[in-house]
mmCIF file of C-alpha atoms and ligand atoms in Angstrom:
data_model
loop_
_atom_site.group_PDB
_atom_site.id
_atom_site.type_symbol
_atom_site.label_atom_id
_atom_site.label_comp_id
_atom_site.label_asym_id
_atom_site.label_seq_id
_atom_site.Cartn_x
_atom_site.Cartn_y
_atom_site.Cartn_z
ATOM 1 C CA MET A 514 206.293 -88.090 -146.935
ATOM 2 C CA ILE A 515 207.347 -85.093 -149.042
ATOM 3 C CA GLY A 516 205.886 -84.617 -152.517
ATOM 4 C CA PHE A 517 208.022 -82.866 -155.134
ATOM 5 C CA ILE A 518 206.573 -81.776 -158.473
ATOM 6 C CA GLY A 519 208.811 -80.273 -161.165
ATOM 7 C CA LEU A 520 212.189 -81.903 -161.691
ATOM 8 C CA GLY A 521 213.892 -79.537 -164.114
ATOM 9 C CA ILE A 522 217.311 -77.955 -163.615
ATOM 10 C CA MET A 523 216.414 -76.673 -160.145
ATOM 11 C CA GLY A 524 213.767 -79.082 -158.852
ATOM 12 C CA SER A 525 215.794 -82.216 -159.581
ATOM 13 C CA ARG A 526 218.709 -80.895 -157.511
ATOM 14 C CA MET A 527 216.536 -79.597 -154.671
ATOM 15 C CA ALA A 528 214.702 -82.919 -154.460
ATOM 16 C CA GLU A 529 217.983 -84.807 -154.491
ATOM 17 C CA ASN A 530 219.226 -82.845 -151.491
ATOM 18 C CA LEU A 531 216.073 -83.731 -149.575
ATOM 19 C CA LEU A 532 216.586 -87.397 -150.459
ATOM 20 C CA ASN A 533 220.253 -87.264 -149.475
ATOM 21 C CA SER A 534 219.227 -85.863 -146.092
ATOM 22 C CA GLY A 535 217.094 -88.909 -145.425
ATOM 23 C CA TYR A 536 213.613 -87.581 -146.231
ATOM 24 C CA SER A 537 211.144 -89.866 -148.035
ATOM 25 C CA LEU A 538 210.068 -88.414 -151.351
ATOM 26 C CA ILE A 539 207.302 -89.017 -153.841
ATOM 27 C CA VAL A 540 207.982 -87.201 -157.110
ATOM 28 C CA TYR A 541 206.173 -86.244 -160.291
ATOM 29 C CA ASN A 542 207.396 -84.566 -163.460
ATOM 30 C CA ARG A 543 205.633 -84.073 -166.799
ATOM 31 C CA THR A 544 208.592 -85.786 -168.472
ATOM 32 C CA LYS A 545 209.174 -88.954 -166.467
ATOM 33 C CA GLU A 546 212.761 -89.580 -167.658
ATOM 34 C CA LYS A 547 213.980 -86.610 -165.628
ATOM 35 C CA ALA A 548 212.847 -88.426 -162.475
ATOM 36 C CA GLU A 549 214.901 -91.576 -163.170
ATOM 37 C CA PRO A 550 218.063 -90.579 -161.230
ATOM 38 C CA LEU A 551 215.907 -89.777 -158.190
ATOM 39 C CA LEU A 552 213.912 -93.005 -158.517
ATOM 40 C CA GLN A 553 217.182 -94.928 -158.571
ATOM 41 C CA LYS A 554 218.122 -93.195 -155.327
ATOM 42 C CA GLY A 555 214.920 -94.336 -153.634
ATOM 43 C CA ALA A 556 212.300 -91.707 -154.458
ATOM 44 C CA LYS A 557 208.830 -93.048 -155.202
ATOM 45 C CA TRP A 558 207.139 -92.212 -158.526
ATOM 46 C CA ALA A 559 203.649 -90.715 -158.552
ATOM 47 C CA ASN A 560 201.630 -91.353 -161.708
ATOM 48 C CA SER A 561 200.020 -87.933 -161.425
ATOM 49 C CA PRO A 562 200.201 -84.806 -159.267
ATOM 50 C CA LYS A 563 197.008 -86.106 -157.653
ATOM 51 C CA GLU A 564 198.760 -89.308 -156.564
ATOM 52 C CA ALA A 565 201.656 -87.277 -155.126
ATOM 53 C CA ALA A 566 199.196 -85.174 -153.117
ATOM 54 C CA GLU A 567 197.350 -88.178 -151.743
ATOM 55 C CA GLN A 568 200.557 -89.528 -150.214
ATOM 56 C CA SER A 569 202.247 -86.312 -149.068
ATOM 57 C CA ASP A 570 202.181 -84.231 -145.914
ATOM 58 C CA VAL A 571 204.039 -81.381 -147.600
ATOM 59 C CA ILE A 572 204.196 -80.758 -151.328
ATOM 60 C CA PHE A 573 206.846 -78.703 -153.110
ATOM 61 C CA THR A 574 206.484 -77.352 -156.619
ATOM 62 C CA MET A 575 209.357 -76.038 -158.750
ATOM 63 C CA LEU A 576 207.802 -75.336 -162.124
ATOM 64 C CA ALA A 577 208.540 -73.134 -165.117
ATOM 65 C CA ASN A 578 205.843 -70.449 -164.838
ATOM 66 C CA PRO A 579 202.352 -69.661 -163.494
ATOM 67 C CA GLN A 580 200.676 -71.657 -166.281
ATOM 68 C CA ALA A 581 202.685 -74.760 -165.403
ATOM 69 C CA VAL A 582 201.883 -74.355 -161.697
ATOM 70 C CA GLU A 583 198.183 -73.907 -162.441
ATOM 71 C CA THR A 584 198.186 -76.989 -164.665
ATOM 72 C CA MET A 585 199.859 -79.169 -162.050
ATOM 73 C CA ALA A 586 197.706 -77.822 -159.212
ATOM 74 C CA LEU A 587 194.276 -77.505 -160.749
ATOM 75 C CA LYS A 588 193.902 -79.101 -164.175
ATOM 76 C CA GLU A 589 193.091 -82.768 -164.782
ATOM 77 C CA HIS A 590 194.666 -84.926 -162.040
ATOM 78 C CA GLY A 591 196.020 -81.750 -160.421
ATOM 79 C CA PHE A 592 197.180 -82.046 -156.821
ATOM 80 C CA LEU A 593 195.304 -79.285 -155.008
ATOM 81 C CA PRO A 594 191.885 -80.964 -154.702
ATOM 82 C CA TYR A 595 193.626 -84.028 -153.238
ATOM 83 C CA LEU A 596 195.648 -82.311 -150.525
ATOM 84 C CA SER A 597 193.689 -82.663 -147.341
ATOM 85 C CA ALA A 598 193.029 -79.783 -144.964
ATOM 86 C CA GLY A 599 195.978 -78.863 -142.791
ATOM 87 C CA LYS A 600 198.591 -80.004 -145.303
ATOM 88 C CA LEU A 601 201.188 -77.641 -146.723
ATOM 89 C CA TRP A 602 201.993 -76.564 -150.282
ATOM 90 C CA VAL A 603 205.304 -74.768 -150.812
ATOM 91 C CA ASP A 604 205.616 -73.167 -154.254
ATOM 92 C CA CYS A 605 209.254 -72.424 -155.142
ATOM 93 C CA SER A 606 208.509 -71.506 -158.771
ATOM 94 C CA THR A 607 209.065 -67.928 -159.913
ATOM 95 C CA VAL A 608 205.568 -66.586 -160.557
ATOM 96 C CA ASP A 609 203.926 -63.184 -160.024
ATOM 97 C CA PRO A 610 202.405 -61.850 -156.787
ATOM 98 C CA ALA A 611 198.826 -61.813 -158.110
ATOM 99 C CA PHE A 612 199.143 -65.471 -159.059
ATOM 100 C CA THR A 613 200.648 -66.343 -155.669
ATOM 101 C CA ARG A 614 197.760 -64.624 -153.900
ATOM 102 C CA LYS A 615 195.277 -66.488 -156.116
ATOM 103 C CA MET A 616 196.854 -69.832 -155.182
ATOM 104 C CA ALA A 617 196.950 -68.835 -151.495
ATOM 105 C CA ALA A 618 193.218 -68.030 -151.657
ATOM 106 C CA LYS A 619 192.440 -71.375 -153.329
ATOM 107 C CA CYS A 620 194.344 -73.126 -150.543
ATOM 108 C CA ALA A 621 192.600 -71.122 -147.843
ATOM 109 C CA GLU A 622 189.182 -72.191 -149.222
ATOM 110 C CA ARG A 623 190.162 -75.802 -148.525
ATOM 111 C CA GLY A 624 192.063 -75.275 -145.270
ATOM 112 C CA ILE A 625 195.390 -76.046 -146.948
ATOM 113 C CA ARG A 626 198.393 -74.068 -145.747
ATOM 114 C CA PHE A 627 200.396 -72.276 -148.449
ATOM 115 C CA ILE A 628 203.880 -70.802 -148.647
ATOM 116 C CA ASP A 629 205.556 -68.967 -151.525
ATOM 117 C CA ALA A 630 209.275 -69.689 -151.425
ATOM 118 C CA PRO A 631 211.031 -68.788 -154.687
ATOM 119 C CA VAL A 632 214.799 -68.904 -154.761
ATOM 120 C CA ALA A 633 217.888 -66.994 -155.799
ATOM 121 C CA GLY A 634 220.820 -69.078 -156.950
ATOM 122 C CA SER A 635 221.168 -71.240 -160.000
ATOM 123 C CA LYS A 636 222.115 -74.805 -160.939
ATOM 124 C CA LEU A 637 225.275 -75.036 -158.816
ATOM 125 C CA PRO A 638 223.852 -73.489 -155.613
ATOM 126 C CA ALA A 639 220.818 -75.780 -156.066
ATOM 127 C CA GLU A 640 223.177 -78.745 -156.274
ATOM 128 C CA LYS A 641 225.184 -77.666 -153.230
ATOM 129 C CA GLY A 642 222.116 -76.801 -151.126
ATOM 130 C CA GLU A 643 223.092 -73.128 -151.136
ATOM 131 C CA LEU A 644 219.971 -71.461 -152.465
ATOM 132 C CA VAL A 645 218.523 -68.312 -150.924
ATOM 133 C CA PHE A 646 214.785 -68.551 -150.199
ATOM 134 C CA PHE A 647 212.430 -65.556 -150.257
ATOM 135 C CA VAL A 648 209.444 -66.638 -148.246
ATOM 136 C CA GLY A 649 205.862 -65.465 -147.824
ATOM 137 C CA GLY A 650 203.455 -67.159 -145.447
ATOM 138 C CA ARG A 651 202.314 -67.536 -141.860
ATOM 139 C CA GLN A 652 205.084 -67.578 -139.260
ATOM 140 C CA GLU A 653 204.141 -70.967 -137.800
ATOM 141 C CA ASP A 654 203.979 -72.588 -141.244
ATOM 142 C CA VAL A 655 207.335 -71.116 -142.237
ATOM 143 C CA ASP A 656 208.871 -72.339 -138.984
ATOM 144 C CA GLU A 657 207.526 -75.810 -139.674
ATOM 145 C CA ILE A 658 209.200 -76.125 -143.072
ATOM 146 C CA ARG A 659 212.345 -74.161 -142.229
ATOM 147 C CA PRO A 660 214.409 -77.345 -141.647
ATOM 148 C CA LEU A 661 213.479 -78.549 -145.157
ATOM 149 C CA LEU A 662 214.399 -75.203 -146.709
ATOM 150 C CA HIS A 663 217.748 -75.309 -144.920
ATOM 151 C CA VAL A 664 218.497 -78.661 -146.533
ATOM 152 C CA MET A 665 218.149 -76.965 -149.929
ATOM 153 C CA GLY A 666 219.389 -73.495 -149.100
ATOM 154 C CA LYS A 667 221.852 -71.473 -147.075
ATOM 155 C CA ALA A 668 219.451 -68.636 -146.213
ATOM 156 C CA VAL A 669 215.729 -68.350 -145.565
ATOM 157 C CA HIS A 670 214.290 -64.819 -145.594
ATOM 158 C CA HIS A 671 210.739 -64.680 -144.292
ATOM 159 C CA LEU A 672 209.413 -61.400 -145.697
ATOM 160 C CA GLY A 673 205.780 -61.402 -144.562
ATOM 161 C CA GLU A 674 202.456 -62.788 -145.731
ATOM 162 C CA ASN A 675 201.769 -64.799 -148.909
ATOM 163 C CA GLY A 676 203.033 -62.978 -151.986
ATOM 164 C CA LYS A 677 205.978 -61.282 -150.284
ATOM 165 C CA GLY A 678 208.422 -64.034 -151.260
ATOM 166 C CA THR A 679 207.337 -63.818 -154.883
ATOM 167 C CA MET A 680 207.571 -60.017 -154.811
ATOM 168 C CA MET A 681 211.169 -60.009 -153.576
ATOM 169 C CA LYS A 682 212.159 -62.639 -156.130
ATOM 170 C CA LEU A 683 210.938 -60.394 -158.965
ATOM 171 C CA VAL A 684 212.841 -57.422 -157.512
ATOM 172 C CA VAL A 685 216.040 -59.476 -157.464
ATOM 173 C CA ASN A 686 215.614 -60.880 -160.968
ATOM 174 C CA LEU A 687 215.013 -57.434 -162.410
ATOM 175 C CA MET A 688 218.528 -56.523 -161.231
ATOM 176 C CA LEU A 689 219.938 -59.785 -162.573
ATOM 177 C CA ALA A 690 218.458 -59.276 -166.030
ATOM 178 C CA GLU A 691 219.562 -55.670 -166.379
ATOM 179 C CA ALA A 692 223.071 -56.319 -165.016
ATOM 180 C CA MET A 693 223.601 -59.125 -167.531
ATOM 181 C CA ALA A 694 222.438 -56.950 -170.417
ATOM 182 C CA ALA A 695 224.554 -53.977 -169.279
ATOM 183 C CA PHE A 696 227.651 -56.173 -168.972
ATOM 184 C CA SER A 697 227.048 -57.627 -172.442
ATOM 185 C CA GLU A 698 226.805 -54.156 -173.920
ATOM 186 C CA ALA A 699 229.984 -52.990 -172.222
ATOM 187 C CA VAL A 700 231.879 -56.024 -173.550
ATOM 188 C CA SER A 701 230.551 -55.307 -177.040
ATOM 189 C CA LEU A 702 231.702 -51.705 -176.853
ATOM 190 C CA GLY A 703 235.139 -52.792 -175.670
ATOM 191 C CA GLU A 704 235.448 -55.218 -178.569
ATOM 192 C CA ALA A 705 234.261 -52.625 -181.081
ATOM 193 C CA LEU A 706 236.925 -50.253 -179.771
ATOM 194 C CA GLY A 707 239.569 -52.842 -180.601
ATOM 195 C CA PHE A 708 240.228 -54.728 -177.357
ATOM 196 C CA ASP A 709 240.147 -58.490 -177.395
ATOM 197 C CA LYS A 710 237.145 -59.927 -175.572
ATOM 198 C CA GLU A 711 239.064 -61.599 -172.759
ATOM 199 C CA THR A 712 240.830 -58.348 -171.869
ATOM 200 C CA VAL A 713 237.567 -56.416 -171.690
ATOM 201 C CA VAL A 714 235.828 -59.101 -169.631
ATOM 202 C CA ASN A 715 238.753 -59.290 -167.183
ATOM 203 C CA MET A 716 238.974 -55.511 -166.865
ATOM 204 C CA LEU A 717 235.249 -55.181 -166.176
ATOM 205 C CA LEU A 718 235.289 -57.984 -163.628
ATOM 206 C CA ASN A 719 238.102 -56.216 -161.806
ATOM 207 C CA THR A 720 236.042 -53.094 -161.262
ATOM 208 C CA PRO A 721 233.336 -52.602 -158.633
ATOM 209 C CA THR A 722 230.854 -51.968 -161.453
ATOM 210 C CA ALA A 723 230.455 -55.693 -162.188
ATOM 211 C CA ALA A 724 227.910 -57.614 -160.122
ATOM 212 C CA PRO A 725 229.471 -60.658 -158.367
ATOM 213 C CA PHE A 726 227.367 -63.193 -160.320
ATOM 214 C CA LEU A 727 229.033 -62.060 -163.560
ATOM 215 C CA GLN A 728 232.233 -63.859 -162.546
ATOM 216 C CA GLY A 729 230.310 -67.098 -163.162
ATOM 217 C CA LYS A 730 229.405 -65.969 -166.684
ATOM 218 C CA LYS A 731 232.981 -65.076 -167.652
ATOM 219 C CA ASP A 732 233.822 -68.298 -169.536
ATOM 220 C CA TYR A 733 230.444 -68.391 -171.245
ATOM 221 C CA ILE A 734 231.040 -64.971 -172.774
ATOM 222 C CA ILE A 735 234.703 -65.528 -173.626
ATOM 223 C CA HIS A 736 233.991 -68.862 -175.366
ATOM 224 C CA ASN A 737 230.619 -67.795 -176.720
ATOM 225 C CA ARG A 738 229.001 -70.958 -175.294
ATOM 226 C CA PHE A 739 225.965 -70.726 -173.046
ATOM 227 C CA PRO A 740 224.936 -74.074 -171.488
ATOM 228 C CA ALA A 741 221.809 -73.382 -169.444
ATOM 229 C CA GLU A 742 222.079 -72.752 -165.744
ATOM 230 C CA PHE A 743 219.145 -70.358 -165.815
ATOM 231 C CA PRO A 744 217.362 -70.730 -169.170
ATOM 232 C CA LEU A 745 216.953 -67.456 -171.056
ATOM 233 C CA GLU A 746 213.272 -68.181 -171.728
ATOM 234 C CA HIS A 747 212.668 -68.109 -167.967
ATOM 235 C CA MET A 748 214.360 -64.711 -167.677
ATOM 236 C CA HIS A 749 212.058 -63.436 -170.428
ATOM 237 C CA LYS A 750 209.121 -64.817 -168.436
ATOM 238 C CA ASP A 751 210.368 -63.187 -165.228
ATOM 239 C CA LEU A 752 210.658 -59.793 -166.917
ATOM 240 C CA HIS A 753 207.146 -60.198 -168.250
ATOM 241 C CA LEU A 754 205.956 -60.865 -164.696
ATOM 242 C CA VAL A 755 207.957 -57.849 -163.482
ATOM 243 C CA ALA A 756 206.320 -55.630 -166.123
ATOM 244 C CA GLN A 757 202.869 -57.002 -165.328
ATOM 245 C CA SER A 758 203.344 -56.464 -161.588
ATOM 246 C CA ALA A 759 204.596 -52.898 -162.149
ATOM 247 C CA TYR A 760 201.542 -52.161 -164.323
ATOM 248 C CA GLU A 761 199.238 -53.516 -161.624
ATOM 249 C CA ARG A 762 200.876 -51.179 -159.088
ATOM 250 C CA GLY A 763 200.684 -48.180 -161.425
ATOM 251 C CA ILE A 764 204.417 -47.648 -161.904
ATOM 252 C CA THR A 765 206.547 -47.716 -165.034
ATOM 253 C CA LEU A 766 209.830 -49.567 -165.416
ATOM 254 C CA PRO A 767 211.377 -48.381 -168.684
ATOM 255 C CA LEU A 768 214.606 -50.371 -168.385
ATOM 256 C CA ALA A 769 212.864 -53.561 -167.340
ATOM 257 C CA ASN A 770 210.559 -53.363 -170.337
ATOM 258 C CA LEU A 771 213.477 -52.747 -172.665
ATOM 259 C CA ALA A 772 215.319 -55.694 -171.127
ATOM 260 C CA LYS A 773 212.196 -57.828 -171.500
ATOM 261 C CA GLU A 774 212.194 -57.212 -175.247
ATOM 262 C CA LEU A 775 215.938 -57.924 -175.509
ATOM 263 C CA TYR A 776 215.527 -61.316 -173.864
ATOM 264 C CA GLY A 777 212.374 -61.864 -175.951
ATOM 265 C CA LEU A 778 214.265 -61.188 -179.152
ATOM 266 C CA ALA A 779 217.086 -63.513 -178.088
ATOM 267 C CA LYS A 780 214.451 -66.179 -177.452
ATOM 268 C CA GLN A 781 212.967 -65.531 -180.901
ATOM 269 C CA TYR A 782 216.431 -66.065 -182.386
ATOM 270 C CA GLY A 783 216.384 -69.563 -180.897
ATOM 271 C CA TRP A 784 218.403 -69.055 -177.715
ATOM 272 C CA GLY A 785 215.585 -69.578 -175.194
ATOM 273 C CA GLN A 786 217.003 -72.857 -173.897
ATOM 274 C CA ASP A 787 220.499 -71.419 -173.509
ATOM 275 C CA ASP A 788 221.643 -69.673 -170.366
ATOM 276 C CA PHE A 789 220.230 -66.157 -169.958
ATOM 277 C CA SER A 790 223.756 -64.790 -170.457
ATOM 278 C CA ALA A 791 223.246 -65.652 -174.148
ATOM 279 C CA VAL A 792 221.663 -62.189 -174.333
ATOM 280 C CA TYR A 793 225.309 -61.253 -175.000
ATOM 281 C CA ARG A 794 224.922 -62.873 -178.439
ATOM 282 C CA LEU A 795 222.157 -60.453 -179.278
ATOM 283 C CA LEU A 796 223.937 -57.407 -177.917
ATOM 284 C CA SER A 797 227.170 -58.267 -179.720
ATOM 285 C CA GLY A 798 225.337 -58.440 -183.044
ATOM 286 C CA GLN A 799 225.413 -62.207 -183.554
ATOM 287 C CA LYS A 800 222.616 -63.997 -185.299
HETATM 288 P P1 NAP B 1098 213.395 -76.038 -166.154
HETATM 289 O O1 NAP B 1098 214.643 -76.822 -166.070
HETATM 290 O O2 NAP B 1098 212.969 -75.495 -167.469
HETATM 291 O O3 NAP B 1098 212.217 -76.901 -165.505
HETATM 292 C C1 NAP B 1098 210.902 -76.473 -165.606
HETATM 293 C C2 NAP B 1098 209.981 -77.474 -164.947
HETATM 294 O O4 NAP B 1098 208.605 -77.088 -165.208
HETATM 295 C C3 NAP B 1098 210.108 -78.891 -165.481
HETATM 296 O O5 NAP B 1098 209.801 -79.803 -164.465
HETATM 297 C C4 NAP B 1098 209.042 -78.918 -166.575
HETATM 298 O O6 NAP B 1098 208.602 -80.211 -166.916
HETATM 299 C C5 NAP B 1098 207.944 -78.155 -165.884
HETATM 300 N N1 NAP B 1098 206.949 -77.623 -166.812
HETATM 301 C C6 NAP B 1098 207.125 -76.658 -167.736
HETATM 302 N N2 NAP B 1098 205.967 -76.405 -168.389
HETATM 303 C C7 NAP B 1098 205.057 -77.258 -167.861
HETATM 304 C C8 NAP B 1098 203.682 -77.471 -168.100
HETATM 305 N N3 NAP B 1098 203.004 -76.754 -169.004
HETATM 306 N N4 NAP B 1098 203.056 -78.426 -167.388
HETATM 307 C C9 NAP B 1098 203.736 -79.149 -166.447
HETATM 308 N N5 NAP B 1098 205.031 -78.982 -166.163
HETATM 309 C C10 NAP B 1098 205.684 -78.043 -166.864
HETATM 310 O O7 NAP B 1098 213.454 -74.763 -165.188
HETATM 311 P P2 NAP B 1098 214.286 -74.501 -163.855
HETATM 312 O O8 NAP B 1098 215.521 -73.780 -164.203
HETATM 313 O O9 NAP B 1098 214.331 -75.731 -163.029
HETATM 314 O O10 NAP B 1098 213.333 -73.413 -163.172
HETATM 315 C C11 NAP B 1098 212.178 -73.755 -162.435
HETATM 316 C C12 NAP B 1098 211.631 -72.473 -161.813
HETATM 317 O O11 NAP B 1098 212.627 -71.892 -160.970
HETATM 318 C C13 NAP B 1098 211.264 -71.380 -162.820
HETATM 319 O O12 NAP B 1098 210.159 -70.681 -162.330
HETATM 320 C C14 NAP B 1098 212.501 -70.491 -162.839
HETATM 321 O O13 NAP B 1098 212.191 -69.173 -163.229
HETATM 322 C C15 NAP B 1098 212.928 -70.565 -161.392
HETATM 323 N N6 NAP B 1098 214.357 -70.357 -161.122
HETATM 324 C C16 NAP B 1098 215.313 -70.914 -161.908
HETATM 325 C C17 NAP B 1098 216.651 -70.682 -161.609
HETATM 326 C C18 NAP B 1098 217.759 -71.256 -162.437
HETATM 327 O O14 NAP B 1098 218.882 -70.747 -162.307
HETATM 328 N N7 NAP B 1098 217.559 -72.252 -163.285
HETATM 329 C C19 NAP B 1098 217.004 -69.910 -160.501
HETATM 330 C C20 NAP B 1098 215.997 -69.374 -159.696
HETATM 331 C C21 NAP B 1098 214.668 -69.605 -160.016
HETATM 332 P P3 NAP B 1098 209.355 -81.040 -168.093
HETATM 333 O O15 NAP B 1098 210.592 -81.598 -167.443
HETATM 334 O O16 NAP B 1098 208.374 -82.033 -168.520
HETATM 335 O O17 NAP B 1098 209.692 -80.030 -169.168
#
């Protein structure tokens, strides 16, 4: 039995792919309604993370941030004390390396095997089973869960010991955040110089300067509508974790910290639940 905790935008789709591939699932989410579509497809409901752990051989988590992971793992009715020795916890949430190592150590104390496996790819790749996994953990454990990861993703990159998956995820999201902000600024300049928005967006997307993911944000920017694929508040969180990790390693990341504050301000303006591309609103002077 596979346990799955965290059924938001990403987790619900990842869990559904496991179900569709014939795996038995027991699921838990803070807000039960989000589990209903999976329960109708045959997943079993756990009344607590603890209950999910008691019935699972492998447990996946896909939660908002380190605090949410810690709550589900270790607070009241958390799952970690109820996973027996030898079982596996795979954390797909985007957290920071220090937190990942802390969770790995807690698992090691109890003989539980742990893997960090955050993902690149948003709502649609999650739905299609085309995520990219960045994985940290012991080779034999990674090999054991590889078939499950391949149900949810198109690539599995094993990068070394616990923490390495989380580290690479932060590296990738730093690029994502800055590229989105840079694109937004360029569009704003184009508009201010008198071009219509669609022309500027199309011109930029036809140059090698635009990152491939920006094609998927084209309509959002043109129509000024930002339904969440990757919620902006999570990008703010990721940049905070990037900044924190850089501080811990004794390096400075001036652009990342500037980007962090941009996304933070956009969140303060009330756009935290919108897609992270809503940072365009901020950079184009909307309020
Ligand atoms: P989401 O839709 O906001 O879902 C967040 C999940 O965390 C929900 O299950 C939510 O429960 C739970 N949660 C939040 N705070 C909690 C708390 N204090 N206690 C218990 N549960 C809590 O986010 P998502 O887009 O699926 O993202 C999940 C993770 O994947 C994040 O770490 C994100 O950075 C990362 N990620 C997202 C994307 C993307 O494109 N969306 C891509 C790559 C990585 P409720 O349902 O009760 O709120």
